[in-house]
Tab-separated table of C-alpha atoms in Angstrom:
chain	number	residue	atom	x	y	z
R	4	UNK	CA	0.000	0.000	0.000
R	5	UNK	CA	1.511	3.302	-1.124
R	6	UNK	CA	1.704	6.254	1.221
R	7	UNK	CA	1.779	9.780	-0.179
R	8	UNK	CA	3.294	12.511	1.986
R	9	UNK	CA	0.913	15.487	2.045
R	10	UNK	CA	2.792	17.718	4.485
R	11	UNK	CA	5.672	17.655	6.954
R	12	UNK	CA	6.332	20.289	9.632
R	13	UNK	CA	9.093	20.276	12.229
R	14	UNK	CA	7.661	20.325	15.740
R	15	UNK	CA	9.539	19.957	19.056
R	16	UNK	CA	12.505	18.558	17.088
R	17	UNK	CA	10.192	15.906	15.681
R	18	UNK	CA	7.970	15.836	12.611
R	19	UNK	CA	4.239	16.450	12.358
R	20	UNK	CA	3.211	14.808	9.094
R	21	UNK	CA	0.084	14.105	7.088
R	22	UNK	CA	-0.190	11.196	4.664
R	23	UNK	CA	-2.797	9.985	2.205
R	24	UNK	CA	-3.375	6.435	1.027
R	25	UNK	CA	-5.954	4.230	-0.599
R	26	UNK	CA	-7.915	2.311	2.036
R	27	UNK	CA	-9.099	-1.160	1.129
R	28	UNK	CA	-11.335	-1.321	4.216
R	29	UNK	CA	-13.131	1.915	3.313
R	30	UNK	CA	-12.728	1.738	-0.477
R	31	UNK	CA	-11.676	5.373	-0.745
R	32	UNK	CA	-8.732	7.705	-0.326
R	33	UNK	CA	-7.956	8.469	3.317
R	34	UNK	CA	-5.654	10.793	5.224
R	35	UNK	CA	-4.065	10.458	8.621
R	36	UNK	CA	-1.711	12.610	10.680
R	37	UNK	CA	1.281	11.279	12.578
R	38	UNK	CA	3.727	12.861	14.993
R	39	UNK	CA	7.178	11.303	15.042
R	40	UNK	CA	9.481	12.399	17.874
R	41	UNK	CA	13.076	13.181	16.954
R	42	UNK	CA	14.253	9.893	18.434
R	43	UNK	CA	12.219	8.127	15.735
R	44	UNK	CA	14.988	8.937	13.268
R	45	UNK	CA	17.259	6.540	15.143
R	46	UNK	CA	17.272	2.782	14.845
R	47	UNK	CA	14.597	2.234	17.481
R	48	UNK	CA	10.918	1.398	17.551
R	49	UNK	CA	8.490	3.458	19.567
R	50	UNK	CA	5.044	2.823	21.054
R	51	UNK	CA	1.977	4.409	19.487
R	52	UNK	CA	-1.005	6.266	20.868
R	53	UNK	CA	-3.949	6.232	18.458
R	54	UNK	CA	-6.211	9.258	18.823
R	55	UNK	CA	-9.818	9.113	17.561
R	56	UNK	CA	-11.540	12.450	16.976
R	57	UNK	CA	-15.162	13.483	17.378
R	58	UNK	CA	-18.094	14.561	15.251
R	59	UNK	CA	-17.288	16.999	12.408
R	60	UNK	CA	-13.532	16.559	12.949
R	61	UNK	CA	-10.785	15.392	10.611
R	62	UNK	CA	-7.272	14.213	11.393
R	63	UNK	CA	-6.177	17.845	11.759
R	64	UNK	CA	-8.178	18.986	14.812
R	65	UNK	CA	-6.141	17.133	17.403
R	66	UNK	CA	-2.760	17.764	15.813
R	67	UNK	CA	-3.409	21.516	15.583
R	68	UNK	CA	-5.340	22.207	18.805
R	69	UNK	CA	-4.430	19.734	21.547
R	70	UNK	CA	-0.772	20.644	22.033
R	71	UNK	CA	0.138	16.997	22.517
R	72	UNK	CA	3.409	16.994	20.579
R	73	UNK	CA	5.600	18.505	23.300
R	74	UNK	CA	4.856	15.758	25.790
R	75	UNK	CA	4.856	13.027	23.122
R	76	UNK	CA	8.327	14.185	22.077
R	77	UNK	CA	9.543	14.162	25.679
R	78	UNK	CA	8.154	10.702	26.371
R	79	UNK	CA	9.081	9.153	23.030
R	80	UNK	CA	5.573	8.234	21.902
R	81	UNK	CA	4.306	8.337	18.321
R	82	UNK	CA	0.858	9.896	17.840
R	83	UNK	CA	-1.370	8.565	15.062
R	84	UNK	CA	-4.499	10.579	14.277
R	85	UNK	CA	-6.844	9.085	11.651
R	86	UNK	CA	-9.800	10.797	10.039
R	87	UNK	CA	-13.244	10.185	11.524
R	88	UNK	CA	-14.975	8.705	8.485
R	89	UNK	CA	-14.580	7.805	4.811
R	90	UNK	CA	-14.345	10.682	2.335
R	91	UNK	CA	-14.889	11.280	-1.379
R	92	UNK	CA	-17.586	11.958	-3.927
R	93	UNK	CA	-18.643	8.302	-4.079
R	94	UNK	CA	-19.101	8.072	-0.299
R	95	UNK	CA	-22.664	8.359	1.038
R	96	UNK	CA	-23.464	11.407	3.136
R	97	UNK	CA	-26.421	12.969	4.947
R	98	UNK	CA	-27.687	16.370	5.948
R	99	UNK	CA	-26.601	17.405	9.416
R	100	UNK	CA	-23.326	16.991	11.271
R	101	UNK	CA	-24.126	13.783	13.165
R	102	UNK	CA	-24.432	11.272	10.308
R	103	UNK	CA	-22.290	10.581	7.257
R	104	UNK	CA	-18.947	12.200	6.515
R	105	UNK	CA	-17.360	13.355	9.748
R	106	UNK	CA	-19.572	10.979	11.738
R	107	UNK	CA	-18.360	7.447	11.064
R	108	UNK	CA	-18.845	6.358	14.707
R	109	UNK	CA	-16.089	3.739	14.388
R	110	UNK	CA	-18.433	0.905	13.407
R	111	UNK	CA	-18.743	-1.368	10.371
R	112	UNK	CA	-21.986	-0.366	8.669
R	113	UNK	CA	-24.293	-3.172	7.579
R	114	UNK	CA	-27.024	-1.046	5.989
R	115	UNK	CA	-27.401	0.673	2.621
R	116	UNK	CA	-26.119	3.177	1.496
R	117	UNK	CA	-23.422	3.148	4.183
R	118	UNK	CA	-22.137	-0.430	3.972
R	119	UNK	CA	-19.663	-0.070	1.042
R	120	UNK	CA	-17.509	2.596	2.713
R	121	UNK	CA	-18.376	3.034	6.388
R	122	UNK	CA	-16.118	0.383	7.897
R	123	UNK	CA	-14.202	2.540	10.348
R	124	UNK	CA	-13.956	-0.259	12.908
R	125	UNK	CA	-11.926	-2.450	10.541
R	126	UNK	CA	-9.872	0.537	9.453
R	127	UNK	CA	-8.875	1.523	12.996
R	128	UNK	CA	-8.398	-1.973	14.405
R	129	UNK	CA	-6.709	-3.715	11.483
R	130	UNK	CA	-5.767	-1.709	8.413
R	131	UNK	CA	-4.293	1.465	9.862
R	132	UNK	CA	-2.087	-0.205	12.531
R	133	UNK	CA	-0.730	-2.619	9.890
R	134	UNK	CA	0.056	0.357	7.667
R	135	UNK	CA	1.734	2.298	10.468
R	136	UNK	CA	3.776	-0.658	11.681
R	137	UNK	CA	4.978	-1.458	8.140
R	138	UNK	CA	6.092	2.084	7.300
R	139	UNK	CA	7.232	3.840	10.480
R	140	UNK	CA	9.677	3.081	13.327
R	141	UNK	CA	7.024	1.870	15.756
R	142	UNK	CA	6.472	-1.213	17.844
R	143	UNK	CA	3.317	-3.224	18.463
R	144	UNK	CA	2.851	-1.540	21.855
R	145	UNK	CA	-0.362	0.424	21.340
R	146	UNK	CA	-2.710	2.596	23.369
R	147	UNK	CA	-5.866	4.332	22.232
R	148	UNK	CA	-7.651	7.536	23.205
R	149	UNK	CA	-10.224	9.930	21.810
R	150	UNK	CA	-12.777	12.668	22.316
R	151	UNK	CA	-16.582	12.562	22.240
R	152	UNK	CA	-17.511	10.266	19.314
R	153	UNK	CA	-13.827	9.370	19.255
R	154	UNK	CA	-13.942	8.653	22.979
R	155	UNK	CA	-16.774	6.249	22.237
R	156	UNK	CA	-14.604	4.683	19.531
R	157	UNK	CA	-11.554	4.391	21.783
R	158	UNK	CA	-13.487	2.784	24.644
R	159	UNK	CA	-15.447	0.316	22.515
R	160	UNK	CA	-12.496	-0.694	20.354
R	161	UNK	CA	-10.317	-1.261	23.421
R	162	UNK	CA	-13.034	-3.190	25.236
R	163	UNK	CA	-13.569	-5.412	22.189
R	164	UNK	CA	-9.830	-5.921	21.617
R	165	UNK	CA	-8.095	-5.863	25.014
R	166	UNK	CA	-5.114	-7.847	23.724
R	167	UNK	CA	-4.297	-5.171	21.139
R	168	UNK	CA	-3.937	-2.232	23.539
R	169	UNK	CA	-2.099	-1.620	26.788
R	170	UNK	CA	-4.307	1.257	27.982
R	171	UNK	CA	-7.293	3.367	26.967
R	172	UNK	CA	-8.454	6.866	27.805
R	173	UNK	CA	-11.125	9.298	26.673
R	174	UNK	CA	-12.218	12.892	26.939
R	175	UNK	CA	-15.976	13.453	27.152
R	176	UNK	CA	-16.858	10.114	25.531
R	177	UNK	CA	-20.303	9.067	24.353
R	178	UNK	CA	-20.544	6.358	27.003
R	179	UNK	CA	-23.967	4.867	26.342
R	180	UNK	CA	-24.812	5.494	22.659
R	181	UNK	CA	-27.728	3.047	22.562
R	182	UNK	CA	-29.509	5.470	24.932
R	183	UNK	CA	-28.680	8.891	23.489
R	184	UNK	CA	-29.846	10.818	20.387
R	185	UNK	CA	-26.465	10.818	18.623
R	186	UNK	CA	-26.006	7.091	19.037
R	187	UNK	CA	-29.576	6.122	18.268
R	188	UNK	CA	-29.511	8.073	15.007
R	189	UNK	CA	-26.136	6.744	13.873
R	190	UNK	CA	-26.682	3.133	14.918
R	191	UNK	CA	-30.122	2.942	13.303
R	192	UNK	CA	-28.634	4.205	10.034
R	193	UNK	CA	-25.418	2.198	10.026
R	194	UNK	CA	-26.476	-0.985	11.839
R	195	UNK	CA	-30.233	-1.219	11.290
R	196	UNK	CA	-32.935	-1.837	13.856
R	197	UNK	CA	-31.360	-4.857	15.582
R	198	UNK	CA	-30.455	-3.370	18.949
R	199	UNK	CA	-28.292	-6.391	19.807
R	200	UNK	CA	-25.922	-5.160	17.089
R	201	UNK	CA	-25.935	-1.713	18.712
R	202	UNK	CA	-24.855	-3.179	22.042
R	203	UNK	CA	-21.642	-4.445	20.425
R	204	UNK	CA	-20.591	-0.803	20.086
R	205	UNK	CA	-21.749	0.586	23.418
R	206	UNK	CA	-19.012	1.083	26.029
R	207	UNK	CA	-21.387	0.748	28.975
R	208	UNK	CA	-22.714	-2.601	27.743
R	209	UNK	CA	-19.291	-3.905	26.723
R	210	UNK	CA	-17.733	-2.959	30.033
R	211	UNK	CA	-20.480	-4.770	31.929
R	212	UNK	CA	-19.638	-7.933	29.951
R	213	UNK	CA	-15.844	-7.613	29.959
R	214	UNK	CA	-13.768	-10.618	30.998
R	215	UNK	CA	-10.437	-8.781	30.694
R	216	UNK	CA	-9.575	-5.369	32.144
R	217	UNK	CA	-7.468	-2.550	30.741
R	218	UNK	CA	-6.208	0.555	32.532
R	219	UNK	CA	-8.861	3.180	31.730
R	220	UNK	CA	-8.926	6.932	32.332
R	221	UNK	CA	-11.869	9.216	31.485
R	222	UNK	CA	-11.924	13.005	31.811
R	223	UNK	CA	-15.248	14.842	31.762
R	224	UNK	CA	-15.956	18.559	32.032
R	225	UNK	CA	-18.825	19.459	34.338
R	226	UNK	CA	-19.876	22.377	32.103
R	227	UNK	CA	-20.047	20.194	28.992
R	228	UNK	CA	-23.211	21.137	27.098
R	229	UNK	CA	-23.688	17.505	25.984
R	230	UNK	CA	-23.108	15.902	29.372
R	231	UNK	CA	-26.600	14.830	30.398
R	232	UNK	CA	-28.328	14.140	27.079
R	233	UNK	CA	-25.554	12.674	24.936
R	234	UNK	CA	-22.522	11.535	26.958
R	235	UNK	CA	-23.984	9.795	30.026
R	236	UNK	CA	-20.795	8.970	31.964
R	237	UNK	CA	-22.926	8.049	34.985
R	238	UNK	CA	-24.147	4.970	33.102
R	239	UNK	CA	-20.589	3.823	32.477
R	240	UNK	CA	-19.599	4.591	36.050
R	241	UNK	CA	-22.482	2.484	37.377
R	242	UNK	CA	-21.615	-0.399	35.056
R	243	UNK	CA	-17.974	-0.257	36.133
R	244	UNK	CA	-18.922	-0.338	39.798
R	245	UNK	CA	-21.248	-3.288	39.275
R	246	UNK	CA	-18.654	-5.202	37.255
R	247	UNK	CA	-15.711	-4.331	39.485
R	248	UNK	CA	-13.930	-2.746	36.536
R	249	UNK	CA	-11.327	-0.203	37.778
R	250	UNK	CA	-12.185	2.844	35.668
R	251	UNK	CA	-10.790	6.201	36.771
R	252	UNK	CA	-13.389	8.867	35.908
R	253	UNK	CA	-12.432	12.444	36.728
R	254	UNK	CA	-14.913	15.317	36.616
R	255	UNK	CA	-13.482	18.802	36.127
R	256	UNK	CA	-15.437	21.843	37.277
R	257	UNK	CA	-15.756	24.689	34.784
R	258	UNK	CA	-14.638	22.769	31.678
R	259	UNK	CA	-16.758	22.236	28.564
R	260	UNK	CA	-16.608	19.990	25.477
R	261	UNK	CA	-13.983	21.978	23.589
R	262	UNK	CA	-10.340	21.464	22.710
R	263	UNK	CA	-9.460	23.908	25.479
R	264	UNK	CA	-10.455	21.103	27.843
R	265	UNK	CA	-8.380	18.560	25.938
R	266	UNK	CA	-5.347	20.851	25.809
R	267	UNK	CA	-5.551	21.373	29.565
R	268	UNK	CA	-5.394	17.681	30.462
R	269	UNK	CA	-3.653	16.033	27.491
R	270	UNK	CA	-0.358	15.854	29.389
R	271	UNK	CA	-2.044	13.848	32.134
R	272	UNK	CA	-3.431	11.417	29.560
R	273	UNK	CA	-0.099	11.004	27.792
R	274	UNK	CA	1.679	10.332	31.083
R	275	UNK	CA	-1.056	7.835	31.974
R	276	UNK	CA	-0.457	5.929	28.741
R	277	UNK	CA	3.323	6.202	29.109
R	278	UNK	CA	3.098	4.206	32.336
R	279	UNK	CA	1.967	1.225	30.243
R	280	UNK	CA	3.519	1.893	26.825
R	281	UNK	CA	7.048	2.506	28.071
R	282	UNK	CA	7.314	-0.200	30.703
R	283	UNK	CA	7.404	-3.873	29.866
R	284	UNK	CA	5.164	-6.229	31.732
Protein backbone atom coordinates (compact mmCIF):
# COMPACT_ATOMS: atom_id res chain seq x y z
CA UNK A 1 0.00 0.00 0.00
CA UNK A 2 1.51 3.30 -1.12
CA UNK A 3 1.70 6.25 1.22
CA UNK A 4 1.78 9.78 -0.18
CA UNK A 5 3.29 12.51 1.99
CA UNK A 6 0.91 15.49 2.05
CA UNK A 7 2.79 17.72 4.48
CA UNK A 8 5.67 17.66 6.95
CA UNK A 9 6.33 20.29 9.63
CA UNK A 10 9.09 20.28 12.23
CA UNK A 11 7.66 20.32 15.74
CA UNK A 12 9.54 19.96 19.06
CA UNK A 13 12.51 18.56 17.09
CA UNK A 14 10.19 15.91 15.68
CA UNK A 15 7.97 15.84 12.61
CA UNK A 16 4.24 16.45 12.36
CA UNK A 17 3.21 14.81 9.09
CA UNK A 18 0.08 14.10 7.09
CA UNK A 19 -0.19 11.20 4.66
CA UNK A 20 -2.80 9.98 2.20
CA UNK A 21 -3.37 6.44 1.03
CA UNK A 22 -5.95 4.23 -0.60
CA UNK A 23 -7.91 2.31 2.04
CA UNK A 24 -9.10 -1.16 1.13
CA UNK A 25 -11.33 -1.32 4.22
CA UNK A 26 -13.13 1.91 3.31
CA UNK A 27 -12.73 1.74 -0.48
CA UNK A 28 -11.68 5.37 -0.75
CA UNK A 29 -8.73 7.71 -0.33
CA UNK A 30 -7.96 8.47 3.32
CA UNK A 31 -5.65 10.79 5.22
CA UNK A 32 -4.07 10.46 8.62
CA UNK A 33 -1.71 12.61 10.68
CA UNK A 34 1.28 11.28 12.58
CA UNK A 35 3.73 12.86 14.99
CA UNK A 36 7.18 11.30 15.04
CA UNK A 37 9.48 12.40 17.87
CA UNK A 38 13.08 13.18 16.95
CA UNK A 39 14.25 9.89 18.43
CA UNK A 40 12.22 8.13 15.73
CA UNK A 41 14.99 8.94 13.27
CA UNK A 42 17.26 6.54 15.14
CA UNK A 43 17.27 2.78 14.84
CA UNK A 44 14.60 2.23 17.48
CA UNK A 45 10.92 1.40 17.55
CA UNK A 46 8.49 3.46 19.57
CA UNK A 47 5.04 2.82 21.05
CA UNK A 48 1.98 4.41 19.49
CA UNK A 49 -1.01 6.27 20.87
CA UNK A 50 -3.95 6.23 18.46
CA UNK A 51 -6.21 9.26 18.82
CA UNK A 52 -9.82 9.11 17.56
CA UNK A 53 -11.54 12.45 16.98
CA UNK A 54 -15.16 13.48 17.38
CA UNK A 55 -18.09 14.56 15.25
CA UNK A 56 -17.29 17.00 12.41
CA UNK A 57 -13.53 16.56 12.95
CA UNK A 58 -10.79 15.39 10.61
CA UNK A 59 -7.27 14.21 11.39
CA UNK A 60 -6.18 17.84 11.76
CA UNK A 61 -8.18 18.99 14.81
CA UNK A 62 -6.14 17.13 17.40
CA UNK A 63 -2.76 17.76 15.81
CA UNK A 64 -3.41 21.52 15.58
CA UNK A 65 -5.34 22.21 18.80
CA UNK A 66 -4.43 19.73 21.55
CA UNK A 67 -0.77 20.64 22.03
CA UNK A 68 0.14 17.00 22.52
CA UNK A 69 3.41 16.99 20.58
CA UNK A 70 5.60 18.51 23.30
CA UNK A 71 4.86 15.76 25.79
CA UNK A 72 4.86 13.03 23.12
CA UNK A 73 8.33 14.18 22.08
CA UNK A 74 9.54 14.16 25.68
CA UNK A 75 8.15 10.70 26.37
CA UNK A 76 9.08 9.15 23.03
CA UNK A 77 5.57 8.23 21.90
CA UNK A 78 4.31 8.34 18.32
CA UNK A 79 0.86 9.90 17.84
CA UNK A 80 -1.37 8.56 15.06
CA UNK A 81 -4.50 10.58 14.28
CA UNK A 82 -6.84 9.08 11.65
CA UNK A 83 -9.80 10.80 10.04
CA UNK A 84 -13.24 10.18 11.52
CA UNK A 85 -14.98 8.70 8.48
CA UNK A 86 -14.58 7.81 4.81
CA UNK A 87 -14.35 10.68 2.33
CA UNK A 88 -14.89 11.28 -1.38
CA UNK A 89 -17.59 11.96 -3.93
CA UNK A 90 -18.64 8.30 -4.08
CA UNK A 91 -19.10 8.07 -0.30
CA UNK A 92 -22.66 8.36 1.04
CA UNK A 93 -23.46 11.41 3.14
CA UNK A 94 -26.42 12.97 4.95
CA UNK A 95 -27.69 16.37 5.95
CA UNK A 96 -26.60 17.40 9.42
CA UNK A 97 -23.33 16.99 11.27
CA UNK A 98 -24.13 13.78 13.17
CA UNK A 99 -24.43 11.27 10.31
CA UNK A 100 -22.29 10.58 7.26
CA UNK A 101 -18.95 12.20 6.51
CA UNK A 102 -17.36 13.35 9.75
CA UNK A 103 -19.57 10.98 11.74
CA UNK A 104 -18.36 7.45 11.06
CA UNK A 105 -18.85 6.36 14.71
CA UNK A 106 -16.09 3.74 14.39
CA UNK A 107 -18.43 0.91 13.41
CA UNK A 108 -18.74 -1.37 10.37
CA UNK A 109 -21.99 -0.37 8.67
CA UNK A 110 -24.29 -3.17 7.58
CA UNK A 111 -27.02 -1.05 5.99
CA UNK A 112 -27.40 0.67 2.62
CA UNK A 113 -26.12 3.18 1.50
CA UNK A 114 -23.42 3.15 4.18
CA UNK A 115 -22.14 -0.43 3.97
CA UNK A 116 -19.66 -0.07 1.04
CA UNK A 117 -17.51 2.60 2.71
CA UNK A 118 -18.38 3.03 6.39
CA UNK A 119 -16.12 0.38 7.90
CA UNK A 120 -14.20 2.54 10.35
CA UNK A 121 -13.96 -0.26 12.91
CA UNK A 122 -11.93 -2.45 10.54
CA UNK A 123 -9.87 0.54 9.45
CA UNK A 124 -8.87 1.52 13.00
CA UNK A 125 -8.40 -1.97 14.41
CA UNK A 126 -6.71 -3.72 11.48
CA UNK A 127 -5.77 -1.71 8.41
CA UNK A 128 -4.29 1.47 9.86
CA UNK A 129 -2.09 -0.20 12.53
CA UNK A 130 -0.73 -2.62 9.89
CA UNK A 131 0.06 0.36 7.67
CA UNK A 132 1.73 2.30 10.47
CA UNK A 133 3.78 -0.66 11.68
CA UNK A 134 4.98 -1.46 8.14
CA UNK A 135 6.09 2.08 7.30
CA UNK A 136 7.23 3.84 10.48
CA UNK A 137 9.68 3.08 13.33
CA UNK A 138 7.02 1.87 15.76
CA UNK A 139 6.47 -1.21 17.84
CA UNK A 140 3.32 -3.22 18.46
CA UNK A 141 2.85 -1.54 21.85
CA UNK A 142 -0.36 0.42 21.34
CA UNK A 143 -2.71 2.60 23.37
CA UNK A 144 -5.87 4.33 22.23
CA UNK A 145 -7.65 7.54 23.21
CA UNK A 146 -10.22 9.93 21.81
CA UNK A 147 -12.78 12.67 22.32
CA UNK A 148 -16.58 12.56 22.24
CA UNK A 149 -17.51 10.27 19.31
CA UNK A 150 -13.83 9.37 19.25
CA UNK A 151 -13.94 8.65 22.98
CA UNK A 152 -16.77 6.25 22.24
CA UNK A 153 -14.60 4.68 19.53
CA UNK A 154 -11.55 4.39 21.78
CA UNK A 155 -13.49 2.78 24.64
CA UNK A 156 -15.45 0.32 22.51
CA UNK A 157 -12.50 -0.69 20.35
CA UNK A 158 -10.32 -1.26 23.42
CA UNK A 159 -13.03 -3.19 25.24
CA UNK A 160 -13.57 -5.41 22.19
CA UNK A 161 -9.83 -5.92 21.62
CA UNK A 162 -8.09 -5.86 25.01
CA UNK A 163 -5.11 -7.85 23.72
CA UNK A 164 -4.30 -5.17 21.14
CA UNK A 165 -3.94 -2.23 23.54
CA UNK A 166 -2.10 -1.62 26.79
CA UNK A 167 -4.31 1.26 27.98
CA UNK A 168 -7.29 3.37 26.97
CA UNK A 169 -8.45 6.87 27.80
CA UNK A 170 -11.13 9.30 26.67
CA UNK A 171 -12.22 12.89 26.94
CA UNK A 172 -15.98 13.45 27.15
CA UNK A 173 -16.86 10.11 25.53
CA UNK A 174 -20.30 9.07 24.35
CA UNK A 175 -20.54 6.36 27.00
CA UNK A 176 -23.97 4.87 26.34
CA UNK A 177 -24.81 5.49 22.66
CA UNK A 178 -27.73 3.05 22.56
CA UNK A 179 -29.51 5.47 24.93
CA UNK A 180 -28.68 8.89 23.49
CA UNK A 181 -29.85 10.82 20.39
CA UNK A 182 -26.47 10.82 18.62
CA UNK A 183 -26.01 7.09 19.04
CA UNK A 184 -29.58 6.12 18.27
CA UNK A 185 -29.51 8.07 15.01
CA UNK A 186 -26.14 6.74 13.87
CA UNK A 187 -26.68 3.13 14.92
CA UNK A 188 -30.12 2.94 13.30
CA UNK A 189 -28.63 4.21 10.03
CA UNK A 190 -25.42 2.20 10.03
CA UNK A 191 -26.48 -0.98 11.84
CA UNK A 192 -30.23 -1.22 11.29
CA UNK A 193 -32.93 -1.84 13.86
CA UNK A 194 -31.36 -4.86 15.58
CA UNK A 195 -30.45 -3.37 18.95
CA UNK A 196 -28.29 -6.39 19.81
CA UNK A 197 -25.92 -5.16 17.09
CA UNK A 198 -25.94 -1.71 18.71
CA UNK A 199 -24.85 -3.18 22.04
CA UNK A 200 -21.64 -4.44 20.42
CA UNK A 201 -20.59 -0.80 20.09
CA UNK A 202 -21.75 0.59 23.42
CA UNK A 203 -19.01 1.08 26.03
CA UNK A 204 -21.39 0.75 28.98
CA UNK A 205 -22.71 -2.60 27.74
CA UNK A 206 -19.29 -3.91 26.72
CA UNK A 207 -17.73 -2.96 30.03
CA UNK A 208 -20.48 -4.77 31.93
CA UNK A 209 -19.64 -7.93 29.95
CA UNK A 210 -15.84 -7.61 29.96
CA UNK A 211 -13.77 -10.62 31.00
CA UNK A 212 -10.44 -8.78 30.69
CA UNK A 213 -9.58 -5.37 32.14
CA UNK A 214 -7.47 -2.55 30.74
CA UNK A 215 -6.21 0.56 32.53
CA UNK A 216 -8.86 3.18 31.73
CA UNK A 217 -8.93 6.93 32.33
CA UNK A 218 -11.87 9.22 31.48
CA UNK A 219 -11.92 13.00 31.81
CA UNK A 220 -15.25 14.84 31.76
CA UNK A 221 -15.96 18.56 32.03
CA UNK A 222 -18.83 19.46 34.34
CA UNK A 223 -19.88 22.38 32.10
CA UNK A 224 -20.05 20.19 28.99
CA UNK A 225 -23.21 21.14 27.10
CA UNK A 226 -23.69 17.51 25.98
CA UNK A 227 -23.11 15.90 29.37
CA UNK A 228 -26.60 14.83 30.40
CA UNK A 229 -28.33 14.14 27.08
CA UNK A 230 -25.55 12.67 24.94
CA UNK A 231 -22.52 11.54 26.96
CA UNK A 232 -23.98 9.79 30.03
CA UNK A 233 -20.80 8.97 31.96
CA UNK A 234 -22.93 8.05 34.98
CA UNK A 235 -24.15 4.97 33.10
CA UNK A 236 -20.59 3.82 32.48
CA UNK A 237 -19.60 4.59 36.05
CA UNK A 238 -22.48 2.48 37.38
CA UNK A 239 -21.62 -0.40 35.06
CA UNK A 240 -17.97 -0.26 36.13
CA UNK A 241 -18.92 -0.34 39.80
CA UNK A 242 -21.25 -3.29 39.28
CA UNK A 243 -18.65 -5.20 37.26
CA UNK A 244 -15.71 -4.33 39.48
CA UNK A 245 -13.93 -2.75 36.54
CA UNK A 246 -11.33 -0.20 37.78
CA UNK A 247 -12.18 2.84 35.67
CA UNK A 248 -10.79 6.20 36.77
CA UNK A 249 -13.39 8.87 35.91
CA UNK A 250 -12.43 12.44 36.73
CA UNK A 251 -14.91 15.32 36.62
CA UNK A 252 -13.48 18.80 36.13
CA UNK A 253 -15.44 21.84 37.28
CA UNK A 254 -15.76 24.69 34.78
CA UNK A 255 -14.64 22.77 31.68
CA UNK A 256 -16.76 22.24 28.56
CA UNK A 257 -16.61 19.99 25.48
CA UNK A 258 -13.98 21.98 23.59
CA UNK A 259 -10.34 21.46 22.71
CA UNK A 260 -9.46 23.91 25.48
CA UNK A 261 -10.45 21.10 27.84
CA UNK A 262 -8.38 18.56 25.94
CA UNK A 263 -5.35 20.85 25.81
CA UNK A 264 -5.55 21.37 29.57
CA UNK A 265 -5.39 17.68 30.46
CA UNK A 266 -3.65 16.03 27.49
CA UNK A 267 -0.36 15.85 29.39
CA UNK A 268 -2.04 13.85 32.13
CA UNK A 269 -3.43 11.42 29.56
CA UNK A 270 -0.10 11.00 27.79
CA UNK A 271 1.68 10.33 31.08
CA UNK A 272 -1.06 7.84 31.97
CA UNK A 273 -0.46 5.93 28.74
CA UNK A 274 3.32 6.20 29.11
CA UNK A 275 3.10 4.21 32.34
CA UNK A 276 1.97 1.22 30.24
CA UNK A 277 3.52 1.89 26.82
CA UNK A 278 7.05 2.51 28.07
CA UNK A 279 7.31 -0.20 30.70
CA UNK A 280 7.40 -3.87 29.87
CA UNK A 281 5.16 -6.23 31.73
